PDB file of C-alpha atoms in Angstrom:
ATOM      1  CA  MET Q   1       6.720 -22.418 -11.569  1.00 56.00           C
ATOM      2  CA  THR Q   2       4.287 -25.390 -10.184  1.00 54.00           C
ATOM      3  CA  LEU Q   3       2.775 -25.811  -7.095  1.00 54.00           C
ATOM      4  CA  VAL Q   4       1.920 -29.191  -6.370  1.00 48.00           C
ATOM      5  CA  PHE Q   5      -0.190 -29.713  -3.006  1.00 44.00           C
ATOM      6  CA  SER Q   6      -1.780 -32.922  -1.573  1.00 41.00           C
ATOM      7  CA  PRO Q   7      -5.087 -33.692  -3.256  1.00 42.00           C
ATOM      8  CA  VAL Q   8      -8.138 -31.704  -2.681  1.00 41.00           C
ATOM      9  CA  LEU Q   9     -10.208 -33.120   0.202  1.00 45.00           C
ATOM     10  CA  ALA Q  10     -11.033 -30.037   2.465  1.00 57.00           C
ATOM     11  CA  GLU Q  11     -11.436 -26.341   2.921  1.00 71.00           C
ATOM     12  CA  PRO Q  12      -9.920 -24.347   5.263  1.00 81.00           C
ATOM     13  CA  SER Q  13     -11.867 -22.334   7.811  1.00 90.00           C
ATOM     14  CA  ASN Q  14     -12.488 -18.466   6.839  1.00 94.00           C
ATOM     15  CA  ASP Q  15     -12.921 -17.692  10.701  1.00 93.00           C
ATOM     16  CA  ASP Q  16      -9.965 -19.472  11.492  1.00 95.00           C
ATOM     17  CA  LEU Q  17      -7.594 -17.766   8.689  1.00 96.00           C
ATOM     18  CA  ARG Q  18      -9.145 -14.437   9.970  1.00 96.00           C
ATOM     19  CA  ASP Q  19      -8.315 -15.309  13.543  1.00 96.00           C
ATOM     20  CA  LEU Q  20      -4.645 -15.972  12.709  1.00 97.00           C
ATOM     21  CA  LEU Q  21      -4.214 -12.894  10.520  1.00 97.00           C
ATOM     22  CA  LEU Q  22      -5.386 -10.766  13.738  1.00 96.00           C
ATOM     23  CA  THR Q  23      -2.923 -12.265  15.762  1.00 96.00           C
ATOM     24  CA  GLY Q  24      -0.106 -11.829  12.566  1.00 96.00           C
ATOM     25  CA  ASN Q  25       0.627 -15.427  12.688  1.00 97.00           C
ATOM     26  CA  VAL Q  26       0.984 -15.314   8.821  1.00 97.00           C
ATOM     27  CA  GLU Q  27       2.811 -18.139   8.416  1.00 97.00           C
ATOM     28  CA  ALA Q  28       0.228 -20.212  10.106  1.00 97.00           C
ATOM     29  CA  VAL Q  29      -2.266 -18.642   7.366  1.00 96.00           C
ATOM     30  CA  VAL Q  30      -0.068 -20.519   5.019  1.00 95.00           C
ATOM     31  CA  GLN Q  31       0.394 -23.602   6.842  1.00 93.00           C
ATOM     32  CA  THR Q  32      -3.500 -24.161   7.638  1.00 93.00           C
ATOM     33  CA  VAL Q  33      -4.252 -23.697   4.276  1.00 92.00           C
ATOM     34  CA  GLU Q  34      -1.834 -26.032   2.671  1.00 89.00           C
ATOM     35  CA  ALA Q  35      -2.106 -28.534   5.170  1.00 85.00           C
ATOM     36  CA  ASP Q  36      -6.064 -28.779   4.638  1.00 72.00           C
ATOM     37  CA  ARG Q  37      -5.076 -29.839   0.990  1.00 75.00           C
ATOM     38  CA  ALA Q  38      -7.148 -27.209  -0.682  1.00 73.00           C
ATOM     39  CA  ILE Q  39      -5.046 -26.559  -3.920  1.00 78.00           C
ATOM     40  CA  ASN Q  40      -3.788 -29.260  -6.098  1.00 75.00           C
ATOM     41  CA  TRP Q  41      -2.293 -26.962  -8.882  1.00 67.00           C
ATOM     42  CA  SER Q  42      -0.965 -30.537 -10.682  1.00 70.00           C
ATOM     43  CA  LYS Q  43      -4.676 -31.358 -11.230  1.00 69.00           C
ATOM     44  CA  ASP Q  44      -5.639 -27.551 -11.891  1.00 69.00           C
ATOM     45  CA  LYS Q  45      -8.105 -28.006  -8.803  1.00 74.00           C
ATOM     46  CA  LEU Q  46      -8.260 -25.080  -6.133  1.00 79.00           C
ATOM     47  CA  LYS Q  47     -11.157 -25.875  -3.242  1.00 84.00           C
ATOM     48  CA  ILE Q  48     -11.247 -22.571  -1.615  1.00 90.00           C
ATOM     49  CA  ASN Q  49     -13.434 -19.753  -1.297  1.00 93.00           C
ATOM     50  CA  PRO Q  50     -12.875 -16.326  -2.254  1.00 94.00           C
ATOM     51  CA  LEU Q  51     -12.500 -14.740   1.168  1.00 95.00           C
ATOM     52  CA  ALA Q  52     -10.012 -17.948   2.110  1.00 95.00           C
ATOM     53  CA  SER Q  53      -8.465 -17.089  -1.063  1.00 96.00           C
ATOM     54  CA  GLU Q  54      -7.957 -13.483  -0.210  1.00 97.00           C
ATOM     55  CA  TYR Q  55      -6.731 -14.445   3.287  1.00 97.00           C
ATOM     56  CA  TYR Q  56      -3.905 -16.967   1.594  1.00 97.00           C
ATOM     57  CA  ALA Q  57      -2.770 -14.236  -0.850  1.00 98.00           C
ATOM     58  CA  ILE Q  58      -2.532 -11.592   2.233  1.00 98.00           C
ATOM     59  CA  ALA Q  59      -0.327 -14.049   4.125  1.00 98.00           C
ATOM     60  CA  LEU Q  60       1.879 -14.752   0.641  1.00 98.00           C
ATOM     61  CA  ILE Q  61       2.271 -11.154   0.377  1.00 98.00           C
ATOM     62  CA  VAL Q  62       3.117 -10.198   3.709  1.00 98.00           C
ATOM     63  CA  LEU Q  63       5.723 -12.609   4.155  1.00 98.00           C
ATOM     64  CA  GLY Q  64       6.994 -11.128   0.933  1.00 98.00           C
ATOM     65  CA  ASP Q  65       7.018 -14.485  -1.488  1.00 97.00           C
ATOM     66  CA  ILE Q  66       6.400 -12.802  -4.387  1.00 97.00           C
ATOM     67  CA  ASP Q  67       6.659 -15.212  -7.074  1.00 96.00           C
ATOM     68  CA  LYS Q  68       4.436 -17.806  -4.921  1.00 94.00           C
ATOM     69  CA  ALA Q  69       1.472 -14.971  -4.512  1.00 96.00           C
ATOM     70  CA  LYS Q  70       1.781 -14.149  -8.351  1.00 96.00           C
ATOM     71  CA  TYR Q  71       0.925 -17.813  -9.112  1.00 93.00           C
ATOM     72  CA  PHE Q  72      -1.631 -18.465  -6.789  1.00 94.00           C
ATOM     73  CA  ILE Q  73      -3.045 -14.842  -7.404  1.00 96.00           C
ATOM     74  CA  ASP Q  74      -3.607 -15.368 -11.166  1.00 94.00           C
ATOM     75  CA  LYS Q  75      -5.128 -19.107 -10.642  1.00 92.00           C
ATOM     76  CA  ALA Q  76      -7.357 -18.153  -7.856  1.00 94.00           C
ATOM     77  CA  ARG Q  77      -8.557 -14.970  -9.904  1.00 95.00           C
ATOM     78  CA  ASP Q  78      -9.486 -17.679 -12.825  1.00 92.00           C
ATOM     79  CA  PHE Q  79     -11.691 -19.401 -10.160  1.00 92.00           C
ATOM     80  CA  HIS Q  80     -13.111 -16.572  -8.335  1.00 94.00           C
ATOM     81  CA  PRO Q  81     -13.202 -13.929 -11.381  1.00 94.00           C
ATOM     82  CA  LYS Q  82     -15.536 -11.418  -9.497  1.00 95.00           C
ATOM     83  CA  SER Q  83     -13.447 -11.000  -6.708  1.00 96.00           C
ATOM     84  CA  GLN Q  84     -12.086  -7.393  -6.478  1.00 96.00           C
ATOM     85  CA  ALA Q  85     -10.415  -8.281  -3.159  1.00 97.00           C
ATOM     86  CA  LEU Q  86      -8.014 -10.600  -5.268  1.00 98.00           C
ATOM     87  CA  ARG Q  87      -7.789  -7.833  -7.507  1.00 97.00           C
ATOM     88  CA  ASP Q  88      -6.291  -5.473  -5.178  1.00 98.00           C
ATOM     89  CA  CYS Q  89      -4.078  -8.666  -3.894  1.00 98.00           C
ATOM     90  CA  ALA Q  90      -2.490  -8.658  -7.331  1.00 98.00           C
ATOM     91  CA  LYS Q  91      -2.455  -4.594  -7.469  1.00 98.00           C
ATOM     92  CA  GLN Q  92       0.291  -5.138  -4.497  1.00 97.00           C
ATOM     93  CA  LEU Q  93       2.698  -6.693  -7.023  1.00 98.00           C
ATOM     94  CA  ASP Q  94       1.729  -4.809 -10.023  1.00 98.00           C
ATOM     95  CA  PHE Q  95       2.164  -1.406  -8.025  1.00 98.00           C
ATOM     96  CA  PHE Q  96       5.523  -2.703  -6.332  1.00 98.00           C
ATOM     97  CA  ALA Q  97       7.059  -3.364  -9.788  1.00 97.00           C
ATOM     98  CA  GLN Q  98       5.649   0.193 -11.169  1.00 95.00           C
ATOM     99  CA  HIS Q  99       3.560  -1.785 -13.611  1.00 95.00           C
ATOM    100  CA  PHE Q 100       0.459   0.245 -13.946  1.00 95.00           C
ATOM    101  CA  ILE Q 101      -1.056  -0.793 -17.335  1.00 92.00           C
ATOM    102  CA  ASN Q 102      -3.063  -3.699 -16.542  1.00 92.00           C
ATOM    103  CA  LYS Q 103      -6.822  -2.371 -16.698  1.00 85.00           C
ATOM    104  CA  ASP Q 104      -8.399  -5.216 -15.578  1.00 93.00           C
ATOM    105  CA  LEU Q 105      -7.248  -5.064 -12.252  1.00 95.00           C
ATOM    106  CA  LYS Q 106     -10.027  -2.145 -11.925  1.00 94.00           C
ATOM    107  CA  PHE Q 107      -8.354   1.094 -10.936  1.00 96.00           C
ATOM    108  CA  THR Q 108      -9.818   3.313  -8.323  1.00 96.00           C
ATOM    109  CA  LYS Q 109     -10.033   7.058  -8.633  1.00 97.00           C
ATOM    110  CA  GLN Q 110      -7.356   7.714  -6.500  1.00 97.00           C
ATOM    111  CA  GLU Q 111      -4.812   4.850  -8.017  1.00 97.00           C
ATOM    112  CA  LYS Q 112      -5.377   6.293 -11.452  1.00 97.00           C
ATOM    113  CA  LEU Q 113      -4.885   9.631 -10.066  1.00 98.00           C
ATOM    114  CA  HIS Q 114      -1.235   8.619  -8.815  1.00 98.00           C
ATOM    115  CA  ILE Q 115      -0.518   7.021 -11.716  1.00 97.00           C
ATOM    116  CA  LYS Q 116      -1.548  10.043 -14.262  1.00 97.00           C
ATOM    117  CA  LEU Q 117       0.988  12.153 -11.290  1.00 98.00           C
ATOM    118  CA  TYR Q 118       3.838   9.809 -12.113  1.00 97.00           C
ATOM    119  CA  ASP Q 119       3.543  10.045 -15.588  1.00 97.00           C
ATOM    120  CA  LEU Q 120       3.036  13.769 -15.519  1.00 98.00           C
ATOM    121  CA  LEU Q 121       6.427  14.281 -12.789  1.00 97.00           C
ATOM    122  CA  HIS Q 122       8.445  12.130 -15.119  1.00 97.00           C
ATOM    123  CA  LEU Q 123       7.811  14.356 -18.151  1.00 97.00           C
ATOM    124  CA  TYR Q 124       8.417  17.618 -15.731  1.00 97.00           C
ATOM    125  CA  LEU Q 125      11.939  16.462 -14.501  1.00 96.00           C
ATOM    126  CA  ALA Q 126      13.072  15.856 -18.344  1.00 96.00           C
ATOM    127  CA  GLU Q 127      12.380  19.641 -18.814  1.00 95.00           C
ATOM    128  CA  GLU Q 128      14.237  22.291 -18.341  1.00 93.00           C
ATOM    129  CA  PRO Q 129      13.147  24.049 -15.203  1.00 87.00           C
ATOM    130  CA  GLN Q 130      12.141  27.311 -16.392  1.00 87.00           C
ATOM    131  CA  SER Q 131      10.757  26.135 -19.835  1.00 94.00           C
ATOM    132  CA  LYS Q 132       7.094  26.846 -20.832  1.00 95.00           C
ATOM    133  CA  GLN Q 133       6.634  23.475 -20.861  1.00 96.00           C
ATOM    134  CA  ALA Q 134       7.777  22.729 -17.517  1.00 96.00           C
ATOM    135  CA  THR Q 135       5.613  25.717 -16.363  1.00 96.00           C
ATOM    136  CA  LYS Q 136       2.465  23.732 -17.809  1.00 97.00           C
ATOM    137  CA  LEU Q 137       3.350  20.346 -16.736  1.00 98.00           C
ATOM    138  CA  LYS Q 138       3.959  22.082 -12.932  1.00 97.00           C
ATOM    139  CA  GLN Q 139       0.757  23.611 -13.335  1.00 97.00           C
ATOM    140  CA  LYS Q 140      -1.163  20.146 -14.187  1.00 98.00           C
ATOM    141  CA  ILE Q 141       0.753  18.333 -11.243  1.00 98.00           C
ATOM    142  CA  LEU Q 142      -0.559  21.039  -8.449  1.00 98.00           C
ATOM    143  CA  LYS Q 143      -3.803  20.771  -9.997  1.00 98.00           C
ATOM    144  CA  GLU Q 144      -4.327  17.188  -9.507  1.00 98.00           C
ATOM    145  CA  VAL Q 145      -1.821  16.785  -6.532  1.00 98.00           C
ATOM    146  CA  GLU Q 146      -4.818  18.585  -4.671  1.00 97.00           C
ATOM    147  CA  LYS Q 147      -7.213  15.954  -5.572  1.00 97.00           C
ATOM    148  CA  LEU Q 148      -5.271  13.437  -3.703  1.00 97.00           C
ATOM    149  CA  ASP Q 149      -6.747  11.614  -0.492  1.00 95.00           C
ATOM    150  CA  GLY Q 150      -4.810   9.940   1.892  1.00 91.00           C
ATOM    151  CA  ALA Q 151      -1.578   8.022   1.140  1.00 96.00           C
ATOM    152  CA  LEU Q 152      -1.252   5.075  -1.033  1.00 98.00           C
ATOM    153  CA  PRO Q 153       1.375   2.044  -0.781  1.00 98.00           C
ATOM    154  CA  TYR Q 154       3.681   2.286  -3.336  1.00 98.00           C
ATOM    155  CA  PHE Q 155       3.053   5.883  -4.422  1.00 98.00           C
ATOM    156  CA  MET Q 156       4.530   8.987  -3.222  1.00 98.00           C
ATOM    157  CA  THR Q 157       2.689  11.285  -0.969  1.00 98.00           C
ATOM    158  CA  LYS Q 158       1.226  14.556  -1.542  1.00 97.00           C
ATOM    159  CA  LEU Q 159       4.038  16.197   0.133  1.00 98.00           C
ATOM    160  CA  ASP Q 160       6.563  14.169  -1.970  1.00 98.00           C
ATOM    161  CA  TYR Q 161       5.021  15.613  -5.135  1.00 98.00           C
ATOM    162  CA  LEU Q 162       5.325  18.920  -4.228  1.00 98.00           C
ATOM    163  CA  SER Q 163       8.821  18.748  -2.756  1.00 97.00           C
ATOM    164  CA  GLU Q 164      10.201  16.975  -6.306  1.00 97.00           C
ATOM    165  CA  LEU Q 165       9.179  19.819  -8.017  1.00 97.00           C
ATOM    166  CA  ASN Q 166      11.631  22.136  -6.495  1.00 94.00           C
ATOM    167  CA  ASP Q 167       9.870  25.507  -6.618  1.00 95.00           C
ATOM    168  CA  PRO Q 168      10.815  27.966  -4.276  1.00 95.00           C
ATOM    169  CA  SER Q 169       7.293  29.611  -4.274  1.00 96.00           C
ATOM    170  CA  LEU Q 170       5.952  26.333  -2.995  1.00 97.00           C
ATOM    171  CA  VAL Q 171       8.193  26.511   0.414  1.00 98.00           C
ATOM    172  CA  ASP Q 172       5.399  28.096   2.542  1.00 98.00           C
ATOM    173  CA  GLN Q 173       2.685  25.786   1.016  1.00 97.00           C
ATOM    174  CA  ILE Q 174       4.666  22.501   1.686  1.00 98.00           C
ATOM    175  CA  SER Q 175       6.097  23.972   5.128  1.00 98.00           C
ATOM    176  CA  LYS Q 176       2.345  24.793   6.306  1.00 98.00           C
ATOM    177  CA  GLN Q 177       1.135  21.454   5.336  1.00 98.00           C
ATOM    178  CA  ALA Q 178       3.853  19.033   6.614  1.00 98.00           C
ATOM    179  CA  PHE Q 179       3.276  20.738   9.965  1.00 98.00           C
ATOM    180  CA  ASP Q 180      -0.542  20.345   9.274  1.00 98.00           C
ATOM    181  CA  THR Q 181      -0.191  16.691   8.957  1.00 98.00           C
ATOM    182  CA  ILE Q 182       2.276  15.995  11.706  1.00 98.00           C
ATOM    183  CA  ALA Q 183      -0.262  17.560  13.940  1.00 98.00           C
ATOM    184  CA  ALA Q 184      -2.812  15.673  12.426  1.00 98.00           C
ATOM    185  CA  LYS Q 185      -1.368  12.170  12.719  1.00 97.00           C
ATOM    186  CA  ARG Q 186       0.106  13.304  16.236  1.00 95.00           C
ATOM    187  CA  LYS Q 187      -3.810  12.980  17.271  1.00 96.00           C
ATOM    188  CA  ILE Q 188      -4.474   9.333  16.237  1.00 97.00           C
ATOM    189  CA  LEU Q 189      -4.122   7.090  19.269  1.00 94.00           C
ATOM    190  CA  PHE Q 190      -3.663   4.038  16.944  1.00 94.00           C
ATOM    191  CA  PRO Q 191      -1.761   5.009  13.746  1.00 96.00           C
ATOM    192  CA  LYS Q 192      -1.469   2.589  11.064  1.00 97.00           C
ATOM    193  CA  THR Q 193       1.360   1.673   8.606  1.00 98.00           C
ATOM    194  CA  LEU Q 194       0.029   4.765   6.267  1.00 98.00           C
ATOM    195  CA  ASP Q 195      -0.164   6.914   9.030  1.00 98.00           C
ATOM    196  CA  PHE Q 196       3.584   6.550   9.891  1.00 98.00           C
ATOM    197  CA  TYR Q 197       3.929   6.766   5.985  1.00 98.00           C
ATOM    198  CA  GLU Q 198       2.524  10.250   5.801  1.00 98.00           C
ATOM    199  CA  LEU Q 199       4.462  11.575   8.944  1.00 98.00           C
ATOM    200  CA  ALA Q 200       7.651  10.532   7.853  1.00 98.00           C
ATOM    201  CA  SER Q 201       7.031  12.248   4.598  1.00 98.00           C
ATOM    202  CA  ALA Q 202       6.386  15.143   6.394  1.00 98.00           C
ATOM    203  CA  TYR Q 203       9.447  15.359   8.186  1.00 98.00           C
ATOM    204  CA  LYS Q 204      11.306  14.523   5.018  1.00 98.00           C
ATOM    205  CA  ALA Q 205       9.553  17.780   3.372  1.00 98.00           C
ATOM    206  CA  LEU Q 206      10.981  19.704   6.511  1.00 98.00           C
ATOM    207  CA  ALA Q 207      14.465  18.362   6.276  1.00 98.00           C
ATOM    208  CA  ARG Q 208      14.745  19.190   2.550  1.00 97.00           C
ATOM    209  CA  LEU Q 209      13.450  22.680   3.368  1.00 98.00           C
ATOM    210  CA  SER Q 210      16.092  23.024   6.466  1.00 98.00           C
ATOM    211  CA  ILE Q 211      18.650  22.163   3.832  1.00 96.00           C
ATOM    212  CA  GLN Q 212      17.772  24.697   1.393  1.00 95.00           C
ATOM    213  CA  ALA Q 213      17.706  27.151   4.086  1.00 96.00           C
ATOM    214  CA  GLY Q 214      21.166  25.911   5.086  1.00 97.00           C
ATOM    215  CA  ASP Q 215      20.260  24.542   8.595  1.00 97.00           C
ATOM    216  CA  LYS Q 216      21.748  21.232   8.744  1.00 96.00           C
ATOM    217  CA  ALA Q 217      21.382  20.639  12.314  1.00 97.00           C
ATOM    218  CA  LYS Q 218      17.484  20.813  12.194  1.00 97.00           C
ATOM    219  CA  ALA Q 219      17.457  19.029   8.936  1.00 97.00           C
ATOM    220  CA  THR Q 220      19.173  16.250  10.637  1.00 97.00           C
ATOM    221  CA  GLN Q 221      16.645  16.317  13.213  1.00 98.00           C
ATOM    222  CA  TYR Q 222      13.657  16.059  11.001  1.00 98.00           C
ATOM    223  CA  ILE Q 223      15.102  13.483   9.024  1.00 98.00           C
ATOM    224  CA  LYS Q 224      15.623  11.089  12.039  1.00 98.00           C
ATOM    225  CA  LEU Q 225      12.187  11.831  13.038  1.00 98.00           C
ATOM    226  CA  ALA Q 226      11.282  10.563   9.365  1.00 98.00           C
ATOM    227  CA  ARG Q 227      13.277   7.566   9.742  1.00 98.00           C
ATOM    228  CA  SER Q 228      11.790   6.579  13.325  1.00 98.00           C
ATOM    229  CA  ASN Q 229       8.201   6.710  11.666  1.00 98.00           C
ATOM    230  CA  ILE Q 230       9.460   4.371   8.453  1.00 98.00           C
ATOM    231  CA  PHE Q 231      10.942   1.717  11.484  1.00 98.00           C
ATOM    232  CA  LYS Q 232       7.408   1.857  12.546  1.00 98.00           C
ATOM    233  CA  MET Q 233       6.020   0.917   9.543  1.00 98.00           C
ATOM    234  CA  LYS Q 234       4.332  -2.995   9.562  1.00 98.00           C
ATOM    235  CA  ALA Q 235       3.281  -5.393   6.590  1.00 98.00           C
ATOM    236  CA  LEU Q 236      -0.100  -6.073   7.813  1.00 98.00           C
ATOM    237  CA  TRP Q 237      -2.344  -3.865  10.294  1.00 97.00           C
ATOM    238  CA  LEU Q 238      -5.844  -4.012  10.744  1.00 96.00           C
ATOM    239  CA  GLU Q 239      -8.415  -1.744   9.115  1.00 95.00           C
ATOM    240  CA  GLU Q 240     -11.714  -2.648  10.360  1.00 91.00           C
ATOM    241  CA  ASP Q 241     -13.148  -5.435  12.512  1.00 84.00           C
ATOM    242  CA  THR Q 242     -16.692  -4.970  13.313  1.00 85.00           C
ATOM    243  CA  ARG Q 243     -19.797  -6.830  14.380  1.00 73.00           C
ATOM    244  CA  HIS Q 244     -23.173  -5.827  12.800  1.00 64.00           C
ATOM    245  CA  TYR Q 245     -26.310  -7.736  14.341  1.00 65.00           C
ATOM    246  CA  ARG Q 246     -29.058  -8.023  11.635  1.00 64.00           C
ATOM    247  CA  LYS Q 247     -32.465  -8.095  13.191  1.00 63.00           C
ATOM    248  CA  ILE Q 248     -34.645  -9.543  10.430  1.00 64.00           C
ATOM    249  CA  LEU Q 249     -32.127 -12.426   9.824  1.00 62.00           C
ATOM    250  CA  LYS Q 250     -31.611 -12.811  13.595  1.00 64.00           C
ATOM    251  CA  MET Q 251     -27.861 -13.667  13.007  1.00 65.00           C
ATOM    252  CA  GLU Q 252     -24.579 -11.604  13.626  1.00 71.00           C
ATOM    253  CA  GLN Q 253     -22.162 -10.441  10.658  1.00 72.00           C
ATOM    254  CA  ARG Q 254     -18.743 -10.029  11.237  1.00 80.00           C
ATOM    255  CA  VAL Q 255     -16.822  -7.525   8.860  1.00 86.00           C
ATOM    256  CA  THR Q 256     -12.923  -7.751   9.257  1.00 93.00           C
ATOM    257  CA  SER Q 257     -10.582  -6.118   6.713  1.00 95.00           C
ATOM    258  CA  PHE Q 258      -6.816  -5.941   6.585  1.00 97.00           C
ATOM    259  CA  GLY Q 259      -4.215  -3.722   5.543  1.00 97.00           C
ATOM    260  CA  TYR Q 260      -1.065  -5.221   3.982  1.00 98.00           C
ATOM    261  CA  VAL Q 261       1.970  -4.130   2.003  1.00 98.00           C
ATOM    262  CA  LEU Q 262       5.079  -6.328   0.756  1.00 98.00           C
ATOM    263  CA  PRO Q 263       7.808  -6.021   3.348  1.00 98.00           C
ATOM    264  CA  GLN Q 264      10.375  -5.597   0.180  1.00 98.00           C
ATOM    265  CA  TRP Q 265       8.983  -1.845  -0.057  1.00 98.00           C
ATOM    266  CA  LEU Q 266       9.322  -1.384   3.439  1.00 98.00           C
ATOM    267  CA  ILE Q 267      12.857  -2.616   3.334  1.00 98.00           C
ATOM    268  CA  LEU Q 268      13.351  -0.031   0.090  1.00 98.00           C
ATOM    269  CA  LEU Q 269      11.881   2.672   2.746  1.00 98.00           C
ATOM    270  CA  ARG Q 270      14.207   2.006   5.066  1.00 98.00           C
ATOM    271  CA  GLU Q 271      17.235   2.087   2.962  1.00 97.00           C
ATOM    272  CA  GLU Q 272      16.248   5.315   1.787  1.00 97.00           C
ATOM    273  CA  TYR Q 273      15.816   6.979   4.771  1.00 96.00           C
ATOM    274  CA  ASP Q 274      18.732   5.657   5.993  1.00 96.00           C
ATOM    275  CA  ALA Q 275      21.121   7.164   3.203  1.00 95.00           C
ATOM    276  CA  TYR Q 276      19.989  10.596   4.118  1.00 92.00           C
ATOM    277  CA  LEU Q 277      21.736  10.237   7.484  1.00 89.00           C
ATOM    278  CA  ASN Q 278      25.131   8.838   5.933  1.00 81.00           C
TER     279      ASN Q 278
END
């Protein structure tokens, strides 16, 4: 893939790009960066700072332009090798494709834990349910699941892992945890995408338990609630936007961070939850 923009003349304003993301206008972020002629791949030149690079990469990801995002992020990381934010952008693409081997991205403890759980679950599902090896793997999975914090994009939730074990002895634990999750998330005044994801997972877990108990009507009710939360998930949301006044420097510092995911992941989730009602 080759991106050819106009010669390098200017650098887009970080504040302008941030404000556009705050309004959800990701198309304008892309247009602003490219109109400012800050990129010229034909001459391998990049006149765009790390923060502007992050905002541009987020916009490409939210638009779902995977090829362009990957190409840009790879190049931008060459220019800004110390930027963890750009590594985080690269993770989005790798995690969606379930490529978990690029250690250069510096995985967090929680990301490493999910990757380990995916490997353990894969091994567990390949074993006979009552075998000694399956029992050992199940115990490992249960131990690691307890270390999980909140949900991460592209990975299963804590309840999903427990449900996939298909263990009757976990019914009470799954039920309690599902209702606790629902109660906790309902108290959040402004839920974000991953809050909706965990709510959907909790309702799905209850639906599975209802099916196992032979209560199809209740299962249908729960899965409809799960589906409604999946459809509330958005590709871009605000994580933090605060202002700090630094007395010594006599200046105000603004900290803004965004949560974002590929819309392709949201589409797959919607298809998955739609399928439960067919």
